[in-house]
Amino acid sequence: MEANNYSKLYHLQQQYFNTVLKQERIYARKERLFKIKKWIKNNQTLIQETLYKDFKKTPEEVLISEIKPIIGEINLALKKLRYWSKTKNVDTPLTLLGTKGKIKIEPKGVCLVIAPWNFPFMLAVGPVISAIAAGNTIVLKPSEMTPHTEKLLVKLFTDLFSKECIAVITGGIPETTELLKLPWNHIFFTGSPQVGKIVMKQAATHLSSVTLELGGRNPVVITKNANLRDTAKKLAWGKFFNNGQSCVSPNYVLIDQTIKAKFIEELKFEFVEMYGNYPDEIKENKALTRIVNNFHYNRLKNLLDNSIKAGAKVVFGNVTDSDANYISPTILTHVTVDNPIFKEEIFGPILPLIAYDNLDNALEIIHKVDTPLAFYIFSKSKKEQNYIINNTSAGTTVLNDTTLQFAHPNLPFGGMGSSGMGKAHGYFGFLEFSNQRSILSQRTNGTTSQLIYPKYNWFKRFVIRTITWNE
Ligand code: NAD
């Protein structure tokens, strides 16, 4: 589609929003959500096959991380939408006696959703669910890196909706650049911090509001009060889920040096239990998704080679195959903060371990890195957990596990600073696509606020002097 057609589509959606969606009842939004749910349920195998074609994503992981969370989001919205959308009355302060205040939840209007490739179905459809629930029209731009899913998303939305209501635009940077020139009422972007900056800059030209769901370098802290077998099992799963290509994937592990050797043994054991013992067995294991494409394979291979050159030691893994976009799950030790592997978001199956002498050393290392999207603490000590939480910052935090925060429908999901702004999921996602409009109604004629109008006399001066706000 050409640039002026994007503009036509935008205006078509704007008109549809003003003439249809603004007047419709909550029931109509629910109907749209229900249609998507039905389509997904009827096409579950097709979705699984499609993601397998894109990056050999295993059917089980597709169910866990692409299909079920979306069905869950829809179910929650279907159940709560009437309550979420209700106009809410607020208390009146003494100073505004006689007035009534309420918050009316309104849709923002014409919204753009830009999605990444790593959960190409869920991260495209998820924000669309929130935008529909809030009553908006939507243009969705999926990732071009997962072309089969891109086509599937076109099918899903053109099967179910007219383009005035929901449209899908395919393509890469040139198409997204053109789309970003339009005066969207809201842009919901999921992707890298680098592209997040481009999106925000473009949004600023029209003062479009933005949600930025970005990435980052997520730390894991393992203290000597952790249960090592339990930690190893959870980390072996959380790190290699989607082959490490997840925004909440652990990026580096800080571990008390007194337990490091024992922990590595536990991690190897748990890894073998899940994925196999021998290089061929691991490679053939269908539970391991592949790296998305050769560009990302080469990025990761260079990162791995450079980190080894800089002194990192391979504990296990480092089996690579460029033709298959395969790097076996790899654990590195002897990593310092100067090592290249520490300096970027890895987004692949490599896990560096850094040993620390005392907890404050570990916190110093964490403070060198931008605020992460996810923060994982493994310790049975409440005192230690609180100490770490109170001395750090993060979009989300999990105690004694990884990754699961994403699946909690009642927790806001999002980053802070370079890991993003705004929140996704459930009610929080709904609010992101809504305007909370304040409405204050005043009585006619004599009102208490007229006591502060000029002309001032001794009585009005007394009122102004003694009046207090919100006490
Ligand atoms: P990306 O930023 O490269 O691409 C995301 C989207 O932006 C794609 O649709 C792409 O077409 C578009 N895009 C790319 N370059 C662009 C440009 N120059 N101008 C305009 N649009 C452009 O991200 P990705 O590689 O698809 O995804 C990986 C990143 O996303 C990681 O940093 C990861 O942590 C982050 N992520 C965050 C979350 C979250 O919920 N916070 C979830 C998944 C991924």
Coordinates of C-alpha atoms in Angstrom, one line a residue, residues 53-336:
K53 CA 7.4 -22.4 9.7
D54 CA 8.7 -19.1 10.9
F55 CA 11.2 -20.2 13.5
K56 CA 10.5 -23.8 14.4
K57 CA 8.6 -22.7 17.4
T58 CA 7.4 -25.8 19.2
P59 CA 3.6 -26.4 19.2
E60 CA 3.6 -26.6 23.1
E61 CA 5.3 -23.2 23.4
V62 CA 2.9 -21.7 20.8
L63 CA 0.0 -22.9 23.0
I64 CA 1.6 -21.6 26.2
S65 CA 2.9 -18.3 25.0
E66 CA 1.0 -17.3 21.9
I67 CA -2.5 -18.8 22.0
K68 CA -3.5 -19.2 25.7
P69 CA -2.5 -15.8 26.9
I70 CA -4.6 -14.2 24.1
I71 CA -7.6 -16.3 25.0
G72 CA -7.0 -15.3 28.6
E73 CA -6.9 -11.6 27.7
I74 CA -10.1 -12.0 25.8
N75 CA -11.8 -13.9 28.6
L76 CA -10.8 -11.3 31.1
A77 CA -12.0 -8.4 28.9
L78 CA -15.3 -10.2 28.2
K79 CA -15.9 -10.6 31.9
K80 CA -14.8 -7.2 33.1
L81 CA -15.4 -4.8 30.2
R82 CA -18.7 -3.5 31.5
Y83 CA -17.1 -2.6 34.9
W84 CA -13.9 -1.2 33.3
S85 CA -15.8 1.1 31.1
K86 CA -18.3 2.3 33.7
T87 CA -18.3 6.0 34.5
K88 CA -17.0 6.3 38.0
N89 CA -18.1 9.0 40.5
V90 CA -15.5 10.5 42.7
D91 CA -15.7 12.1 46.2
T92 CA -16.3 15.8 46.4
P93 CA -14.0 18.0 48.5
L94 CA -15.5 20.5 50.9
T95 CA -14.1 23.4 48.8
L96 CA -16.2 22.3 45.8
L97 CA -19.4 21.6 47.8
G98 CA -22.4 21.4 45.5
T99 CA -20.4 20.0 42.5
K100 CA -20.3 16.4 41.2
G101 CA -17.1 14.8 39.8
K102 CA -17.0 11.7 37.6
I103 CA -14.5 10.0 35.3
K104 CA -15.8 8.9 32.0
I105 CA -13.7 6.3 30.2
E106 CA -13.6 7.1 26.5
P107 CA -11.8 5.4 23.6
K108 CA -8.8 7.4 22.3
G109 CA -9.7 7.0 18.6
V110 CA -7.5 5.8 15.7
C111 CA -4.7 3.7 17.1
L112 CA -1.5 2.2 15.6
V113 CA -0.1 -1.1 17.0
I114 CA 3.5 -2.0 15.9
A115 CA 4.6 -5.6 16.8
P116 CA 7.9 -7.4 17.1
W117 CA 8.9 -10.9 15.8
N118 CA 9.7 -12.8 19.0
F119 CA 6.1 -13.6 20.0
P120 CA 4.8 -12.6 16.6
F121 CA 1.2 -13.7 17.2
M122 CA 0.7 -12.8 20.8
L123 CA 2.4 -9.5 20.8
A124 CA 0.4 -8.4 17.8
V125 CA -3.0 -9.6 18.8
G126 CA -2.6 -8.8 22.6
P127 CA -2.5 -5.0 22.2
V128 CA -5.3 -5.2 19.5
I129 CA -7.5 -6.9 22.2
S130 CA -6.9 -4.0 24.6
A131 CA -7.6 -1.5 21.8
I132 CA -10.8 -3.2 20.8
A133 CA -11.9 -3.4 24.5
A134 CA -11.4 0.3 24.8
G135 CA -13.4 1.0 21.7
N136 CA -10.8 2.1 19.1
T137 CA -10.1 1.5 15.5
I138 CA -6.8 -0.1 14.9
V139 CA -4.1 -0.3 12.3
L140 CA -1.7 -3.3 13.1
K141 CA 1.8 -3.5 11.7
P142 CA 3.2 -6.9 12.4
S143 CA 6.9 -7.8 12.2
E144 CA 8.3 -8.5 8.7
M145 CA 10.8 -10.9 10.3
T146 CA 8.2 -13.6 10.8
P147 CA 6.5 -13.5 7.3
H148 CA 4.2 -16.6 7.8
T149 CA 2.7 -15.1 10.9
E150 CA 2.5 -11.7 9.2
K151 CA 0.3 -13.4 6.5
L152 CA -1.8 -15.2 9.1
L153 CA -2.5 -12.0 10.9
V154 CA -3.7 -10.4 7.6
K155 CA -6.0 -13.4 7.2
L156 CA -7.3 -13.3 10.8
F157 CA -8.3 -9.6 10.7
T158 CA -9.5 -9.5 7.1
D159 CA -11.6 -12.6 7.7
L160 CA -13.3 -10.9 10.6
F161 CA -13.4 -7.2 10.2
S162 CA -13.7 -4.4 7.6
K163 CA -10.5 -2.3 7.3
E164 CA -12.4 0.8 8.6
C165 CA -12.4 -1.0 12.0
I166 CA -9.2 -3.1 12.0
A167 CA -6.6 -3.1 9.2
V168 CA -3.2 -4.9 8.9
I169 CA -0.4 -3.2 7.1
T170 CA 2.5 -5.5 6.2
G171 CA 6.1 -4.5 5.5
G172 CA 9.2 -3.3 7.2
I173 CA 11.0 0.0 8.0
P174 CA 9.8 2.0 4.9
E175 CA 6.1 1.1 5.6
T176 CA 6.4 1.8 9.4
T177 CA 8.2 5.1 8.7
E178 CA 5.2 6.2 6.5
L179 CA 2.7 5.0 9.0
L180 CA 4.4 6.9 11.8
K181 CA 3.9 10.2 9.9
L182 CA 0.1 10.1 10.6
P183 CA -1.5 11.8 13.6
W184 CA -2.5 8.7 15.6
N185 CA -4.6 9.1 18.7
H186 CA -2.3 6.4 20.3
I187 CA 0.7 4.4 19.3
F188 CA 1.4 1.1 21.0
F189 CA 4.9 -0.1 20.1
T190 CA 6.6 -3.3 21.2
G191 CA 10.2 -3.6 20.1
S192 CA 13.8 -2.5 20.8
P193 CA 14.7 0.7 22.7
Q194 CA 16.5 2.0 19.6
V195 CA 13.3 1.9 17.4
G196 CA 11.3 3.0 20.5
K197 CA 13.1 6.3 20.3
I198 CA 12.3 6.7 16.6
V199 CA 8.6 6.0 17.4
M200 CA 8.5 8.5 20.2
K201 CA 10.2 11.2 18.1
Q202 CA 7.7 10.7 15.3
A203 CA 4.8 10.6 17.8
A204 CA 6.0 13.9 19.2
T205 CA 5.3 15.7 15.9
H206 CA 1.6 15.2 16.5
L207 CA 1.7 14.8 20.3
S208 CA 0.3 11.3 19.9
S209 CA 0.4 9.4 23.1
V210 CA 2.6 6.3 23.2
T211 CA 3.0 3.0 25.0
L212 CA 6.5 1.7 24.5
E213 CA 7.0 -1.9 25.5
L214 CA 10.8 -2.2 25.0
G215 CA 13.6 -4.6 25.9
G216 CA 16.5 -4.5 28.2
R217 CA 19.1 -6.3 30.1
N218 CA 17.3 -8.3 32.8
P219 CA 19.4 -9.3 35.8
V220 CA 19.0 -12.4 37.9
V221 CA 20.5 -12.3 41.5
I222 CA 21.1 -15.6 43.2
T223 CA 22.1 -15.2 46.8
K224 CA 23.6 -17.9 49.1
N225 CA 20.1 -18.2 50.7
A226 CA 18.6 -19.5 47.4
N227 CA 17.5 -23.1 46.9
L228 CA 20.0 -24.1 44.2
R229 CA 18.2 -27.1 42.7
D230 CA 14.9 -25.1 42.5
T231 CA 16.7 -22.0 41.1
A232 CA 18.5 -24.1 38.5
K233 CA 15.3 -25.7 37.2
K234 CA 13.5 -22.4 36.9
L235 CA 16.4 -20.7 35.2
A236 CA 16.9 -23.6 32.7
W237 CA 13.3 -23.1 31.7
G238 CA 13.1 -19.3 31.9
K239 CA 16.3 -18.6 30.0
F240 CA 15.8 -21.1 27.1
F241 CA 12.0 -20.6 26.7
N242 CA 11.6 -19.3 23.1
N243 CA 15.3 -19.9 22.9
G244 CA 16.1 -16.9 25.0
Q245 CA 14.3 -14.6 22.5
S246 CA 12.0 -13.0 25.0
C247 CA 11.9 -9.5 26.4
V248 CA 11.7 -11.0 30.0
S249 CA 14.5 -13.5 29.4
P250 CA 17.3 -13.4 32.0
N251 CA 20.2 -11.5 30.4
Y252 CA 22.9 -12.1 33.0
V253 CA 23.2 -13.9 36.4
L254 CA 24.8 -12.4 39.4
I255 CA 25.7 -15.2 41.8
D256 CA 27.3 -15.3 45.2
Q257 CA 30.8 -16.8 44.5
T258 CA 30.6 -19.3 47.3
I259 CA 27.7 -21.2 45.6
K260 CA 28.7 -20.7 41.9
A261 CA 30.4 -24.1 41.3
K262 CA 27.5 -26.0 43.0
F263 CA 24.9 -24.0 41.1
I264 CA 26.6 -24.7 37.7
E265 CA 26.4 -28.5 38.5
E266 CA 22.7 -28.1 39.3
L267 CA 22.0 -26.0 36.2
K268 CA 23.8 -28.6 34.0
F269 CA 21.7 -31.4 35.6
E270 CA 18.4 -29.5 35.1
F271 CA 19.3 -28.6 31.5
V272 CA 20.1 -32.2 30.6
E273 CA 16.8 -33.2 32.2
M274 CA 14.9 -30.8 30.0
Y275 CA 16.8 -30.8 26.7
G276 CA 19.2 -33.8 26.6
N277 CA 22.8 -34.7 27.2
Y278 CA 24.6 -34.9 23.9
P279 CA 25.0 -32.1 21.3
D280 CA 23.0 -34.0 18.6
E281 CA 20.3 -34.9 21.1
I282 CA 20.0 -31.3 22.2
K283 CA 19.9 -30.1 18.6
E284 CA 17.2 -32.5 17.6
N285 CA 15.1 -31.7 20.7
K286 CA 11.9 -30.2 19.4
A287 CA 11.4 -28.3 22.6
L288 CA 14.1 -25.8 21.5
T289 CA 12.8 -23.1 19.2
R290 CA 15.3 -21.8 16.6
I291 CA 16.9 -18.3 16.2
V292 CA 14.6 -16.4 14.1
N293 CA 16.8 -15.8 11.1
N294 CA 20.4 -15.7 9.8
F295 CA 20.8 -12.0 10.7
H296 CA 20.1 -12.7 14.3
Y297 CA 22.2 -16.0 14.2
N298 CA 25.2 -14.0 13.0
R299 CA 24.6 -11.3 15.6
L300 CA 24.6 -13.9 18.4
K301 CA 27.5 -15.9 17.0
N302 CA 29.7 -12.7 16.8
L303 CA 28.7 -11.8 20.3
L304 CA 29.5 -15.2 21.6
D305 CA 32.9 -15.4 19.8
N306 CA 33.8 -11.9 21.0
S307 CA 32.9 -12.6 24.5
I308 CA 35.1 -15.8 24.5
K309 CA 37.9 -13.7 23.0
A310 CA 37.5 -11.3 25.9
G311 CA 37.9 -14.0 28.5
A312 CA 34.6 -15.7 29.0
K313 CA 34.7 -19.5 29.5
V314 CA 32.2 -21.9 28.0
V315 CA 30.7 -24.1 30.7
F316 CA 28.6 -25.9 28.2
G317 CA 27.0 -25.3 24.8
N318 CA 28.6 -23.2 22.0
V319 CA 27.6 -25.7 19.3
T320 CA 26.6 -23.7 16.3
D321 CA 25.2 -24.3 12.8
S322 CA 24.7 -21.3 10.5
D323 CA 22.5 -23.2 8.0
A324 CA 20.0 -24.1 10.7
N325 CA 20.2 -20.8 12.6
Y326 CA 21.2 -22.9 15.6
I327 CA 23.3 -22.0 18.6
S328 CA 23.0 -24.6 21.4
P329 CA 22.1 -23.2 24.8
T330 CA 25.3 -21.9 26.2
I331 CA 26.5 -21.0 29.7
L332 CA 29.5 -18.7 30.2
T333 CA 31.5 -17.9 33.3
H334 CA 34.5 -15.6 33.9
V335 CA 32.4 -12.8 32.6
T336 CA 33.3 -9.3 33.7

